[in-house]
GROMACS .gro file of C-alpha atoms in nm:
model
  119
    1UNK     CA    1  -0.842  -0.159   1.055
    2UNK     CA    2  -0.824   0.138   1.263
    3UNK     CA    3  -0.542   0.365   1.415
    4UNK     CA    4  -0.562   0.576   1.676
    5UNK     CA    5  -0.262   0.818   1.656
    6UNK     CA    6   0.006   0.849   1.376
    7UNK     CA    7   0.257   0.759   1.635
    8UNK     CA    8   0.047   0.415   1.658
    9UNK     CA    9   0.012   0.391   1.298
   10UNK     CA   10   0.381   0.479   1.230
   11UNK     CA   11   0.459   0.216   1.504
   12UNK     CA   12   0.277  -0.042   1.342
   13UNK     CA   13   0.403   0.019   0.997
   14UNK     CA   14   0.749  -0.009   1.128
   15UNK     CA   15   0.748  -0.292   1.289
   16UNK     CA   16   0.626  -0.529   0.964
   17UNK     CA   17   0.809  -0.342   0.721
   18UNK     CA   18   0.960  -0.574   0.527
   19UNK     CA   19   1.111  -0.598   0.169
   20UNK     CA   20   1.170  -0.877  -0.053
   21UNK     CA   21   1.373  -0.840  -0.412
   22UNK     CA   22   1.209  -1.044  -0.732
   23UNK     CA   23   1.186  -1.057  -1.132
   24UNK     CA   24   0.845  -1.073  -1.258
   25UNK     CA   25   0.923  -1.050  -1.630
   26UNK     CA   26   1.200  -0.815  -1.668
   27UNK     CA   27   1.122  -0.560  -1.363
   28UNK     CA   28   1.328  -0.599  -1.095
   29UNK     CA   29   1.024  -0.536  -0.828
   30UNK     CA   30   1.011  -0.564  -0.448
   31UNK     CA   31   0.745  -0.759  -0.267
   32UNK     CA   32   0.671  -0.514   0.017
   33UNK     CA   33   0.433  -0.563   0.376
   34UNK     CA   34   0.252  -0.287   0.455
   35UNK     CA   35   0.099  -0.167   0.812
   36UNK     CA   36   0.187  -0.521   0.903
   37UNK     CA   37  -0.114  -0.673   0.676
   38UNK     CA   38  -0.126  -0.632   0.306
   39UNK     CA   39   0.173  -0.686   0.043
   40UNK     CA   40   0.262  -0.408  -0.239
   41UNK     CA   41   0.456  -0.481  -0.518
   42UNK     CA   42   0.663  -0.178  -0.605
   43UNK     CA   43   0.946  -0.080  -0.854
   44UNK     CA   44   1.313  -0.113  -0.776
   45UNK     CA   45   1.443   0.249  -0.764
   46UNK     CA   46   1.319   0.566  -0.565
   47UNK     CA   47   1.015   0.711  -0.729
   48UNK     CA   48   0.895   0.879  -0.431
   49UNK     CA   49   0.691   0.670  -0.266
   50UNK     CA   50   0.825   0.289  -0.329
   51UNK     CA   51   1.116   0.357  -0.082
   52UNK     CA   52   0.887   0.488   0.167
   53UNK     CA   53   0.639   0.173   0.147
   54UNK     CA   54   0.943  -0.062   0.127
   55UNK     CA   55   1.164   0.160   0.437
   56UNK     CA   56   0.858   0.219   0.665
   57UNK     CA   57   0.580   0.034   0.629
   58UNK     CA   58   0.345   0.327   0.559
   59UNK     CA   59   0.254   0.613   0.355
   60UNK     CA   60   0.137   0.934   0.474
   61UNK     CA   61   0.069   0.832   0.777
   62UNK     CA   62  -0.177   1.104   0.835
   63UNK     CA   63  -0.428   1.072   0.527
   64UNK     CA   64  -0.455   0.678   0.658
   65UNK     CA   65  -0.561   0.757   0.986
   66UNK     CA   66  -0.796   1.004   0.872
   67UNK     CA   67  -0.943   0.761   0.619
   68UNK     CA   68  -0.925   0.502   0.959
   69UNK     CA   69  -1.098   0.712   1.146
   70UNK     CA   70  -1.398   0.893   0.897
   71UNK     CA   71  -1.473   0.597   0.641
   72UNK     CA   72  -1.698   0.368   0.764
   73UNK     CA   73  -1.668  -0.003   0.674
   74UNK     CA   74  -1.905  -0.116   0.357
   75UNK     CA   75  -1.847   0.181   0.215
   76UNK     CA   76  -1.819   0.177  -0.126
   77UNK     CA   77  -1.444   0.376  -0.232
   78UNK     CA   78  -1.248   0.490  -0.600
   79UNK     CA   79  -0.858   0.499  -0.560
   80UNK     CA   80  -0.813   0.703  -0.864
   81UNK     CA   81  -0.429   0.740  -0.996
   82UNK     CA   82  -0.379   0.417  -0.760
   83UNK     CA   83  -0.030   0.379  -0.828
   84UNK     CA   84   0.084   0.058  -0.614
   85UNK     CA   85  -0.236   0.041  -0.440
   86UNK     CA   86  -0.164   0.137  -0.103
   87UNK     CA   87  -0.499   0.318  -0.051
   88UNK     CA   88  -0.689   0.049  -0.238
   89UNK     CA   89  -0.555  -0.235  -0.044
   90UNK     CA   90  -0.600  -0.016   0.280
   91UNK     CA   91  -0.973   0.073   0.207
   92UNK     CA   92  -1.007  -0.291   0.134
   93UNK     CA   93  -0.870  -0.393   0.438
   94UNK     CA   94  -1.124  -0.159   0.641
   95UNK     CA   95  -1.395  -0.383   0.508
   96UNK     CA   96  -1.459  -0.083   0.161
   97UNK     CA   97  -1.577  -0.203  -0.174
   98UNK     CA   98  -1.271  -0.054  -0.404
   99UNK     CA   99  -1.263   0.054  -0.725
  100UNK     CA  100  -0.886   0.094  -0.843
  101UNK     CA  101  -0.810   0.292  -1.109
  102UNK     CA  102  -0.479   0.309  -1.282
  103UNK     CA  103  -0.354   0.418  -1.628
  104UNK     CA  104   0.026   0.368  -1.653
  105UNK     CA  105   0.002  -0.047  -1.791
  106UNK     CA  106   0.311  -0.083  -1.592
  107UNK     CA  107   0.134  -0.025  -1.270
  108UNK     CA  108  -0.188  -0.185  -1.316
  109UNK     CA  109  -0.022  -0.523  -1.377
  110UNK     CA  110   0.171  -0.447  -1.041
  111UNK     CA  111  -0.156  -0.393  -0.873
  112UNK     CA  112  -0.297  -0.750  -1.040
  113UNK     CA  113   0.018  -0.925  -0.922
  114UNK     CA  114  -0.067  -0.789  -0.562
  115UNK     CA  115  -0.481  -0.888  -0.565
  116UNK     CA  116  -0.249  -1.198  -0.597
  117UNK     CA  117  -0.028  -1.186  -0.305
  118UNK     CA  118  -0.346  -1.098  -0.117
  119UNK     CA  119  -0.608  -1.299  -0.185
   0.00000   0.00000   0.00000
């Protein structure tokens, strides 16, 4: 997956956003698409960056087209302090081995749920 501009990136994030409420347990969680390919699970609320991946489609739009642009496919990544996984499912997507690390138990079942969604 690579971007040429942020504008383009921005663009395509955009255009797929899309944000579905759900329970999984007792969280009230959205199922979110991401740069039109990959789905997030993320917490109901504004933390920062949930509203952002659930609003536009993206986050910080310039750190993924850097990582678009200078990390080669195959190469071998750590998201550490993953969060929802956006850069793990990202690197992933580029063709990256990922290594996703996570300590809040909260999040880390999010970010099984969403190996889910994606296959």
């Amino acid at each position: 997956m690579e971007f040429f501009s942020t504008y383009d990136l921005e663009k395509i994030g955009k255009a797929g956003a899309f944000s579905q409420h759900f329970k999984l347990g007792n969280q009230n969680l959205f199922k979110t698409r991401v740069l039109s390919s990959f789905w997030l699970c993320t917490k109901d609320g504004n933390d920062g960056i949930a509203e952002h991946l659930r609003e536009d489609g993206y986050w910080e739009s310039w750190v993924t087209l850097w990582i678009s642009k200078n990390i080669s496919p195959g190469a071998i990544c750590v998201d550490a302090g993953a969060t929802y996984g956006y850069y793990s499912f990202l690197l992933a997507q580029h063709g990256c081995k990922v290594y996703s690390i996570e300590a809040n138990p909260e999040l880390i079942l999010l970010l099984e749920y969403c190996l889910h969604l994606n296959g």
